[in-house]
CSV table of C-alpha atoms and ligand atoms in Angstrom, one decimal:
chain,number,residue,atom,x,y,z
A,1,UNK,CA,0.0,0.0,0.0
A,2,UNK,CA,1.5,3.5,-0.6
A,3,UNK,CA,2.6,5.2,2.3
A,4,UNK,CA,0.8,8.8,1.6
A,5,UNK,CA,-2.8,7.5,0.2
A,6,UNK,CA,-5.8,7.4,1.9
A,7,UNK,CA,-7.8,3.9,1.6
A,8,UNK,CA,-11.3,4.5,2.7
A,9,UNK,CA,-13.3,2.0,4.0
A,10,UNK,CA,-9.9,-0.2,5.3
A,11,UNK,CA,-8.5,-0.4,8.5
A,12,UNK,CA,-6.2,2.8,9.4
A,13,UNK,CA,-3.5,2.0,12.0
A,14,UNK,CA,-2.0,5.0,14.1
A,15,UNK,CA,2.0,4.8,14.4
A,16,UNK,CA,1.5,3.1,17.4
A,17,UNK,CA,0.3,0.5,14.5
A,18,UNK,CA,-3.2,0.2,16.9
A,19,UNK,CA,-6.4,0.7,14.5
A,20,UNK,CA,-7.4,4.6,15.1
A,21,UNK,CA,-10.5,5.3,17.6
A,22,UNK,CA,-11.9,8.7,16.6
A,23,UNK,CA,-15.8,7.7,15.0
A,24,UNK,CA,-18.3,10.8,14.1
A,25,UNK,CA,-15.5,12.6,14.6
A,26,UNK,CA,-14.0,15.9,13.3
A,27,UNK,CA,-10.8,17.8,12.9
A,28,UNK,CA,-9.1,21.0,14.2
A,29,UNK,CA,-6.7,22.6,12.3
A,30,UNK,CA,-3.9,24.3,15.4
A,31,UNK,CA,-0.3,25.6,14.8
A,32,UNK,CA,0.4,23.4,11.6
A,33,UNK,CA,-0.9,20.6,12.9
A,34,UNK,CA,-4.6,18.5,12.6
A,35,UNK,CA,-6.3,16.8,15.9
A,36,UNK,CA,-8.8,14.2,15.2
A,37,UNK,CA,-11.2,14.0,17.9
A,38,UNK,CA,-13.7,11.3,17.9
A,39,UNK,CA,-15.5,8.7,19.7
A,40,UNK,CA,-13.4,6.3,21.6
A,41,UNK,CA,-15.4,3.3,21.2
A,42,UNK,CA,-14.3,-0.2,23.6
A,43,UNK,CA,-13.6,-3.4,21.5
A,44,UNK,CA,-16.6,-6.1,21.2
A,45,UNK,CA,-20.0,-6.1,21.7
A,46,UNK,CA,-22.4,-3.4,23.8
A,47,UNK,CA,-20.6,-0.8,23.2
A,48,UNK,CA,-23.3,1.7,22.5
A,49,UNK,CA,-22.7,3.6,25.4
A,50,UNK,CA,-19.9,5.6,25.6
A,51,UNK,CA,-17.5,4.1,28.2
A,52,UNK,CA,-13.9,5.7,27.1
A,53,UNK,CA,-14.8,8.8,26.1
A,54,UNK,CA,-13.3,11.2,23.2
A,55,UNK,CA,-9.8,10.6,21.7
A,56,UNK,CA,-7.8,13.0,20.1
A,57,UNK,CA,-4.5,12.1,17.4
A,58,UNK,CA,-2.8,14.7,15.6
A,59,UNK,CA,-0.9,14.6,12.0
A,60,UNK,CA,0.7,16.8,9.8
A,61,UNK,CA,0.1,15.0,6.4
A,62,UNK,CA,-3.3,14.0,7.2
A,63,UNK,CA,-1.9,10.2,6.2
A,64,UNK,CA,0.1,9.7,9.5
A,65,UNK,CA,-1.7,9.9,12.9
A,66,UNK,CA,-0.6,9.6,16.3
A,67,UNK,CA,-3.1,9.1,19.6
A,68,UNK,CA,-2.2,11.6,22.2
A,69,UNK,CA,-4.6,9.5,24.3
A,70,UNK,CA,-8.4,10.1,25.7
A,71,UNK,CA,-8.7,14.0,25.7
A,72,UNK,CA,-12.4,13.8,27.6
A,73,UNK,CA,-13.0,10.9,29.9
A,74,UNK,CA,-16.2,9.4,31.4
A,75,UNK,CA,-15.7,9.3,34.7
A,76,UNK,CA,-17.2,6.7,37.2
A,77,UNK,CA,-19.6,9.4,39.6
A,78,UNK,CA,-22.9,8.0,38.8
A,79,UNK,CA,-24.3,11.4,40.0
A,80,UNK,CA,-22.1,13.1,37.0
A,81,UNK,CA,-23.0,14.0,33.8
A,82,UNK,CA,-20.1,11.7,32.1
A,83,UNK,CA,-20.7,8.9,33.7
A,84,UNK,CA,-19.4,5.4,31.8
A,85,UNK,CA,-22.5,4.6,30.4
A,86,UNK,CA,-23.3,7.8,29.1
A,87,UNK,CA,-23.8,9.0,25.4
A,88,UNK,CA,-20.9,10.8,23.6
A,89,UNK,CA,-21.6,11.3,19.8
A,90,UNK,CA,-20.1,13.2,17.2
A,91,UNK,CA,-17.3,15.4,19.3
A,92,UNK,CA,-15.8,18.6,17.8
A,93,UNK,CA,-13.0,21.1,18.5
A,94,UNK,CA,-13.0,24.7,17.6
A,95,UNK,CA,-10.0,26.6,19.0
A,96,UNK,CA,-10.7,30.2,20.8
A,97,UNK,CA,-8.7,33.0,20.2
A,98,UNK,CA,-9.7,35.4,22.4
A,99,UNK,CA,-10.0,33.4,25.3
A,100,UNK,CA,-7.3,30.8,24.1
A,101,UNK,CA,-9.2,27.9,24.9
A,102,UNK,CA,-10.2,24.5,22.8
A,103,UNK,CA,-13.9,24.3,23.2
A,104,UNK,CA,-15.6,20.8,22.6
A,105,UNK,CA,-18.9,20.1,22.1
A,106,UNK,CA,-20.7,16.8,21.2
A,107,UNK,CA,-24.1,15.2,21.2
A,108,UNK,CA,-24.9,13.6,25.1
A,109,UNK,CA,-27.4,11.5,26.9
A,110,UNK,CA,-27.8,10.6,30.2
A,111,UNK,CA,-26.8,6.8,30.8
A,112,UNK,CA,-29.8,4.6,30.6
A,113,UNK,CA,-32.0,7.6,28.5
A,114,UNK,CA,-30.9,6.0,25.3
A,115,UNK,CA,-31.1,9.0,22.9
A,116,UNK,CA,-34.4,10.5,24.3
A,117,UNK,CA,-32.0,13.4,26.4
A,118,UNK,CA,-31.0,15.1,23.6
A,119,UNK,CA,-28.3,17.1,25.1
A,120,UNK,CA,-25.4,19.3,24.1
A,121,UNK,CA,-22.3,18.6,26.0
A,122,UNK,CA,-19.4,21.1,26.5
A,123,UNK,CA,-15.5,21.3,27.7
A,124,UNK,CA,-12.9,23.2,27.6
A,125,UNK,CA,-9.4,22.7,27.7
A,126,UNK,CA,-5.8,24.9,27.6
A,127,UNK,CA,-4.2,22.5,25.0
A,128,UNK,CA,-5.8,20.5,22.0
A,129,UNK,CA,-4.8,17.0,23.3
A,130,UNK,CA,-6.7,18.1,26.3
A,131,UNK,CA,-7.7,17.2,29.0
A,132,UNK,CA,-10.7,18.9,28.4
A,133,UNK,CA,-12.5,19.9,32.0
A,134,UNK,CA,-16.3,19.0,31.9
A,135,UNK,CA,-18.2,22.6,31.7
A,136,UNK,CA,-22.1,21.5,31.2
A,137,UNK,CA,-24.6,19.7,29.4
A,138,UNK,CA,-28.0,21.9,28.7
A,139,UNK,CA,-30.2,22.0,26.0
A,140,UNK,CA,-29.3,25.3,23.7
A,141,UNK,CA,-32.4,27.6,24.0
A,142,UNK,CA,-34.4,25.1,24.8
A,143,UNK,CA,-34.1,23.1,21.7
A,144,UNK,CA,-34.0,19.2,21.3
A,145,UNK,CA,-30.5,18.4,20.2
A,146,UNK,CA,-28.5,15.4,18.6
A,147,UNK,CA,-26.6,14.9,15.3
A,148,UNK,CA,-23.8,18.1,15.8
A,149,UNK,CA,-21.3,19.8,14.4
A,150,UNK,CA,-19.2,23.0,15.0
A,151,UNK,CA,-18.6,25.4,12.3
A,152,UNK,CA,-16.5,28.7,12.4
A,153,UNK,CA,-17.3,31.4,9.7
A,154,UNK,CA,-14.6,33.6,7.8
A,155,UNK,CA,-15.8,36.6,10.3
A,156,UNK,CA,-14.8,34.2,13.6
A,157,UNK,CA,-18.0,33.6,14.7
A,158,UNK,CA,-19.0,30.1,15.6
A,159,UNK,CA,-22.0,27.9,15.3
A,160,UNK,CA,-23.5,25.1,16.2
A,161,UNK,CA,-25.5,23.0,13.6
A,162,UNK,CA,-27.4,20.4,15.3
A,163,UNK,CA,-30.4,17.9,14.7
A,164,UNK,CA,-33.3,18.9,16.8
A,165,UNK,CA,-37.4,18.5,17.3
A,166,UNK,CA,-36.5,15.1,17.7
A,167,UNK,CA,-34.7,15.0,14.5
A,168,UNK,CA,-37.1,16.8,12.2
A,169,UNK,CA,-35.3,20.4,11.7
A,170,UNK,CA,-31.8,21.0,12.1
A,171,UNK,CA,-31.1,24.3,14.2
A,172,UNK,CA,-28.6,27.3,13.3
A,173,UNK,CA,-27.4,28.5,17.0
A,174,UNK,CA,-24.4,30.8,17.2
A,175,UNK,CA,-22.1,30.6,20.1
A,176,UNK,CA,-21.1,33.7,22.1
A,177,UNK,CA,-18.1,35.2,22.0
A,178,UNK,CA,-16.3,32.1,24.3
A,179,UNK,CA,-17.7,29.5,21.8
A,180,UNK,CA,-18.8,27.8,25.1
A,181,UNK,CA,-22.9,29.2,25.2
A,182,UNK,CA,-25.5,29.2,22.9
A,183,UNK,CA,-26.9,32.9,22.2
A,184,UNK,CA,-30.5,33.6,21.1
A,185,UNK,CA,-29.5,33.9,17.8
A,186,UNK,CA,-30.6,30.8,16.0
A,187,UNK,CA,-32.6,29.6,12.9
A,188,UNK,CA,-34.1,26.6,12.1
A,189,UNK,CA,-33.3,25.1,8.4
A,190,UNK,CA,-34.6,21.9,6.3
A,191,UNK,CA,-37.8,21.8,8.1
A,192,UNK,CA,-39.2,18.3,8.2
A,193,UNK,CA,-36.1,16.9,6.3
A,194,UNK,CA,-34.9,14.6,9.6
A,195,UNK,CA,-31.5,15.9,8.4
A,196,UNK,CA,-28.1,13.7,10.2
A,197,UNK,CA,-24.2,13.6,10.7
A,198,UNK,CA,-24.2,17.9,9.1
A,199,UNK,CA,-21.4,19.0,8.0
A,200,UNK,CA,-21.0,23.0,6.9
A,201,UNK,CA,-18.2,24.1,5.1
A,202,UNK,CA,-17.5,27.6,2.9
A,203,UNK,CA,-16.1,27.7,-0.4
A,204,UNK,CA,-15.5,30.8,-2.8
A,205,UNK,CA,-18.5,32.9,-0.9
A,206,UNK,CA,-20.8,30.5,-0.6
A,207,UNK,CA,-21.8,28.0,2.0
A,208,UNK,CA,-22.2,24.5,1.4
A,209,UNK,CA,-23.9,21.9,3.8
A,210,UNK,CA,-23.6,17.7,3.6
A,211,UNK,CA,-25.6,15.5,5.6
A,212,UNK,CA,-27.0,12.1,5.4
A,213,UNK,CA,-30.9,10.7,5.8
A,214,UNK,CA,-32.0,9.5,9.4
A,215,UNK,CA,-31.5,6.1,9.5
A,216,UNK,CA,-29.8,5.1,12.6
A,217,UNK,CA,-26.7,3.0,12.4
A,218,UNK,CA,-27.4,2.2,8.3
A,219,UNK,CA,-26.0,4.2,5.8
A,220,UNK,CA,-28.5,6.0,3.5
A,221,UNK,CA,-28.3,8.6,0.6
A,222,UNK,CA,-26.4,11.5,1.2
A,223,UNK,CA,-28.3,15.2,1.3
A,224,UNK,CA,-25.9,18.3,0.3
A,225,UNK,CA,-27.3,21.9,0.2
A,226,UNK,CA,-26.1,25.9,0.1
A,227,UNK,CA,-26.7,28.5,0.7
A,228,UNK,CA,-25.5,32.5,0.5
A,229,UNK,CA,-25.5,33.2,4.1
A,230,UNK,CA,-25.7,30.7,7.6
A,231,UNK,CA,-28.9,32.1,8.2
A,232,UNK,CA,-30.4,32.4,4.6
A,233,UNK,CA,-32.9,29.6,2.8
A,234,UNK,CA,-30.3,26.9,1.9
A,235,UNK,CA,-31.1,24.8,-1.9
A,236,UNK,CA,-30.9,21.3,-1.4
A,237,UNK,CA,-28.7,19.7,-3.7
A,238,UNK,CA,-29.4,16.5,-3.8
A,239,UNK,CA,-27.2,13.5,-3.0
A,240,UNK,CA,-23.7,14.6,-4.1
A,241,UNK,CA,-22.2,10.9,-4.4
A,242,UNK,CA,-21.6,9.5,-7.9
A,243,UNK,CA,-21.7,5.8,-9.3
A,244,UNK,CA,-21.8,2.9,-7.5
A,245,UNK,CA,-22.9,2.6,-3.8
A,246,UNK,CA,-24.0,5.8,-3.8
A,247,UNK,CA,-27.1,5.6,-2.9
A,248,UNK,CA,-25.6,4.9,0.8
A,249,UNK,CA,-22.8,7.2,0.7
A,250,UNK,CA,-20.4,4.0,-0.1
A,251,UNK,CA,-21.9,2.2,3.2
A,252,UNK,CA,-21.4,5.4,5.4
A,253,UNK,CA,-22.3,8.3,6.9
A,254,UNK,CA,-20.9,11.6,7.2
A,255,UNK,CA,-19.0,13.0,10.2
A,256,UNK,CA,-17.0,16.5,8.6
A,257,UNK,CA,-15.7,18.2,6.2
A,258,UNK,CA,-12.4,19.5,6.4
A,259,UNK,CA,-10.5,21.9,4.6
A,260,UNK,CA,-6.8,20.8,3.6
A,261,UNK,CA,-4.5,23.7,4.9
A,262,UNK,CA,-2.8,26.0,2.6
A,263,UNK,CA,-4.9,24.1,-0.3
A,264,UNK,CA,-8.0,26.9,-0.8
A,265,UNK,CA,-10.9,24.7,-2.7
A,266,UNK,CA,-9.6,21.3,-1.4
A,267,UNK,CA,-11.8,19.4,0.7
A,268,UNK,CA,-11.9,16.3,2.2
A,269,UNK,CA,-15.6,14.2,2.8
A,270,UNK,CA,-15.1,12.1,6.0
A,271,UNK,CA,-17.7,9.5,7.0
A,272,UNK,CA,-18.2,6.9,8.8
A,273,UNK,CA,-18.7,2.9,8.2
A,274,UNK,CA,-20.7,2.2,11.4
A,275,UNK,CA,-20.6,-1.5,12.7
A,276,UNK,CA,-23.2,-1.1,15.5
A,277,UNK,CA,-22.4,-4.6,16.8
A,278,UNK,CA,-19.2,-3.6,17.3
A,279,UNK,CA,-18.6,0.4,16.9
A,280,UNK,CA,-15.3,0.4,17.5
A,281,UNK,CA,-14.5,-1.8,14.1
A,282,UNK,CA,-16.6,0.7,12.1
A,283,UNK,CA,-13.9,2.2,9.5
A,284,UNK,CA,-13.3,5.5,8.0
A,285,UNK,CA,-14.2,6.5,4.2
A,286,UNK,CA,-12.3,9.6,3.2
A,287,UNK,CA,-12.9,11.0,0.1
A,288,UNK,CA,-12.2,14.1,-1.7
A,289,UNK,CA,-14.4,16.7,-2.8
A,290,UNK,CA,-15.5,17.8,-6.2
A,291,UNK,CA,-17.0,21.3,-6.9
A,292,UNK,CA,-18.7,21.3,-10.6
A,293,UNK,CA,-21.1,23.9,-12.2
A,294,UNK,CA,-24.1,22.5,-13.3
A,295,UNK,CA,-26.1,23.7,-16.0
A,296,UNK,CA,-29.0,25.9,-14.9
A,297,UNK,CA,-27.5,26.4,-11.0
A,298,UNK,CA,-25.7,29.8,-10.6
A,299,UNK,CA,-23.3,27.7,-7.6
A,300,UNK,CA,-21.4,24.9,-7.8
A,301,UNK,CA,-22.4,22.0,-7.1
A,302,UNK,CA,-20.1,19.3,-4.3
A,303,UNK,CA,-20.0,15.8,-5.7
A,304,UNK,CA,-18.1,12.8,-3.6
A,305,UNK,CA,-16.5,9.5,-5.9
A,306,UNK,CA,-15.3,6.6,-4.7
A,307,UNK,CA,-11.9,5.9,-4.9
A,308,UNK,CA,-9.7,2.6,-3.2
A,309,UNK,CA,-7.2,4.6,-2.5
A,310,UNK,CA,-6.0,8.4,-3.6
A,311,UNK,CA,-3.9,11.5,-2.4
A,312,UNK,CA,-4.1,15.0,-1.9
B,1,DGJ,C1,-27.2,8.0,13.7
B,1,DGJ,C2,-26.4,9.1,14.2
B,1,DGJ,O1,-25.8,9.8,13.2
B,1,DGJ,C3,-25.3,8.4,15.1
B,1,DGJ,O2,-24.4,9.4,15.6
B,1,DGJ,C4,-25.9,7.7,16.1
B,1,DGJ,O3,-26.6,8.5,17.0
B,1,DGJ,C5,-26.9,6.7,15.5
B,1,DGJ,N1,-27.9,7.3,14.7
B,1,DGJ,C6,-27.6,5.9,16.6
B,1,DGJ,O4,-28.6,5.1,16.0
């Protein structure tokens, strides 16, 4: 196998040569260097409750990844919030300037609520490999919330995107200026579209969203969408894979989208291959992103291939 590929869908060791732990995960971009946070999911079967917590693994090459350990842990207080047993989905990172703190927020439940909670959890931490110190869970103006990701906009301002009304809408919140509360400002988007895994990214003025049906652990077709502003009527899109096994996003879902540093226009898809009988051997499908301009559409539209293995 070549050294600098990615192989989507295949196992991906760390350079401890252990298979990487980071599902529904995202990355952070930090002083020339990516972390991968994700779900740290046990080995075998049950393990539907989180009882590691979030791991973090950094990389300059995106190719090469090495685990800096558990960066949130579940602790074993039953009377706290991340107590083993507890839900952890879908952690991200956004970095702080003004207050130079990491921030992390994820999707929580209470242990033994299943998914009916619908909390937002949040931490904060001094340094990217954490640890990150528990702050709260809550519930951001009130609002359901589950399937979640963090996006930061070209002015510095930072969002959350989450699935809420038990999965119906997905909710537009911007954080103050901390990135660690909710602020009243918030729209809701796709209503009755039961919209999962969002992603939001920007590209050449425009922003562009990528999500997936709601389908619990198996993969469905892909949604993508943009829009001119956050807060503005986003156009779906339609499913933006091509060819075969897209109609289930190749067998996953999405998690993010990251931008490659110093490469404006490059993006890469990442999803996930869930195995719910056993999360932790669910792999990782990273694929690049397209931008083509359809006849009749004024924006460009994203489209995902497959590929067995590829480069930047
Ligand atoms: C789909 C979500 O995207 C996952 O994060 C997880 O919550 C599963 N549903 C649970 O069924």
């Amino acid at each position: 196998m070549p050294q600098n590929a990615f192989h989507p869908g295949r196992p991906w060791l760390d350079l401890d040569g252990e298979p990487i732990n980071a599902h529904g995960g995202g990355v952070l971009f930090h002083g020339g260097q990516y972390y991968w946070y994700g779900e740290a999911r046990p080995r075998g079967p049950s393990n539907q409750d989180a009882r590691i917590g979030v791991s973090c693994y950094r990389s300059e090459d995106l190719y090469h990844w090495k685990s800096l350990g558990i960066a949130l842990k579940v602790v074993e207080d039953e009377s706290h919030p991340l107590v083993s047993g507890c839900k952890i989905e879908r952690p991200k990172v956004i970095y702080n300037a003004k207050t130079g703190k990491f921030v992390m927020w994820w999707h929580h439940d209470r242990k033994g609520w299943g998914h009916a909670g619908a909390l937002a959890g949040v931490a904060v931490s001094d340094s990217p490999q954490g640890p990150f110190t528990f702050v709260e869970v809550l519930q951001p103006n009130g609002r359901m919330f589950r399937d979640c990701t963090v996006f930061m906009d070209v002015d510095g301002a930072a969002y959350l995107v989450f699935a809420s009304d038990a999965n119906a809408n997905l909710v537009f919140c911007r954080l103050d200026d901390t990135f660690t509360k909710p602020t009243g400002i918030q729209c809701t988007q796709f209503h009755g579209r039961y919209m999962e895994a969002p992603c939001v990214f920007h590209h050449e003025g425009r922003y562009y969203f990528l999500g997936s049906d709601c389908t619990g652990w198996a993969p469905n077709e892909a949604r993508s969408a943009v829009a001119p502003a956050l807060f503005a009527d986003w156009k779906e899109l339609g499913n933006p894979c091509l060819g075969e096994g897209s109609e289930t996003t190749f067998g996953a879902q999405s998690t993010f989208v990251l931008p490659v540093a110093g490469k404006p226009g490059r993006f890469i898809f990442m999803a996930d291959r869930w195995v719910p009988e056993d999360l932790a051997a669910s792999t990782y499908v990273w694929l690049p992103i397209e931008f083509r301009k359809v006849p009749g559409r004024e924006a460009p539209r994203p489209f995902i291939r497959w590929a067995d293995s590829w480069s930047l």
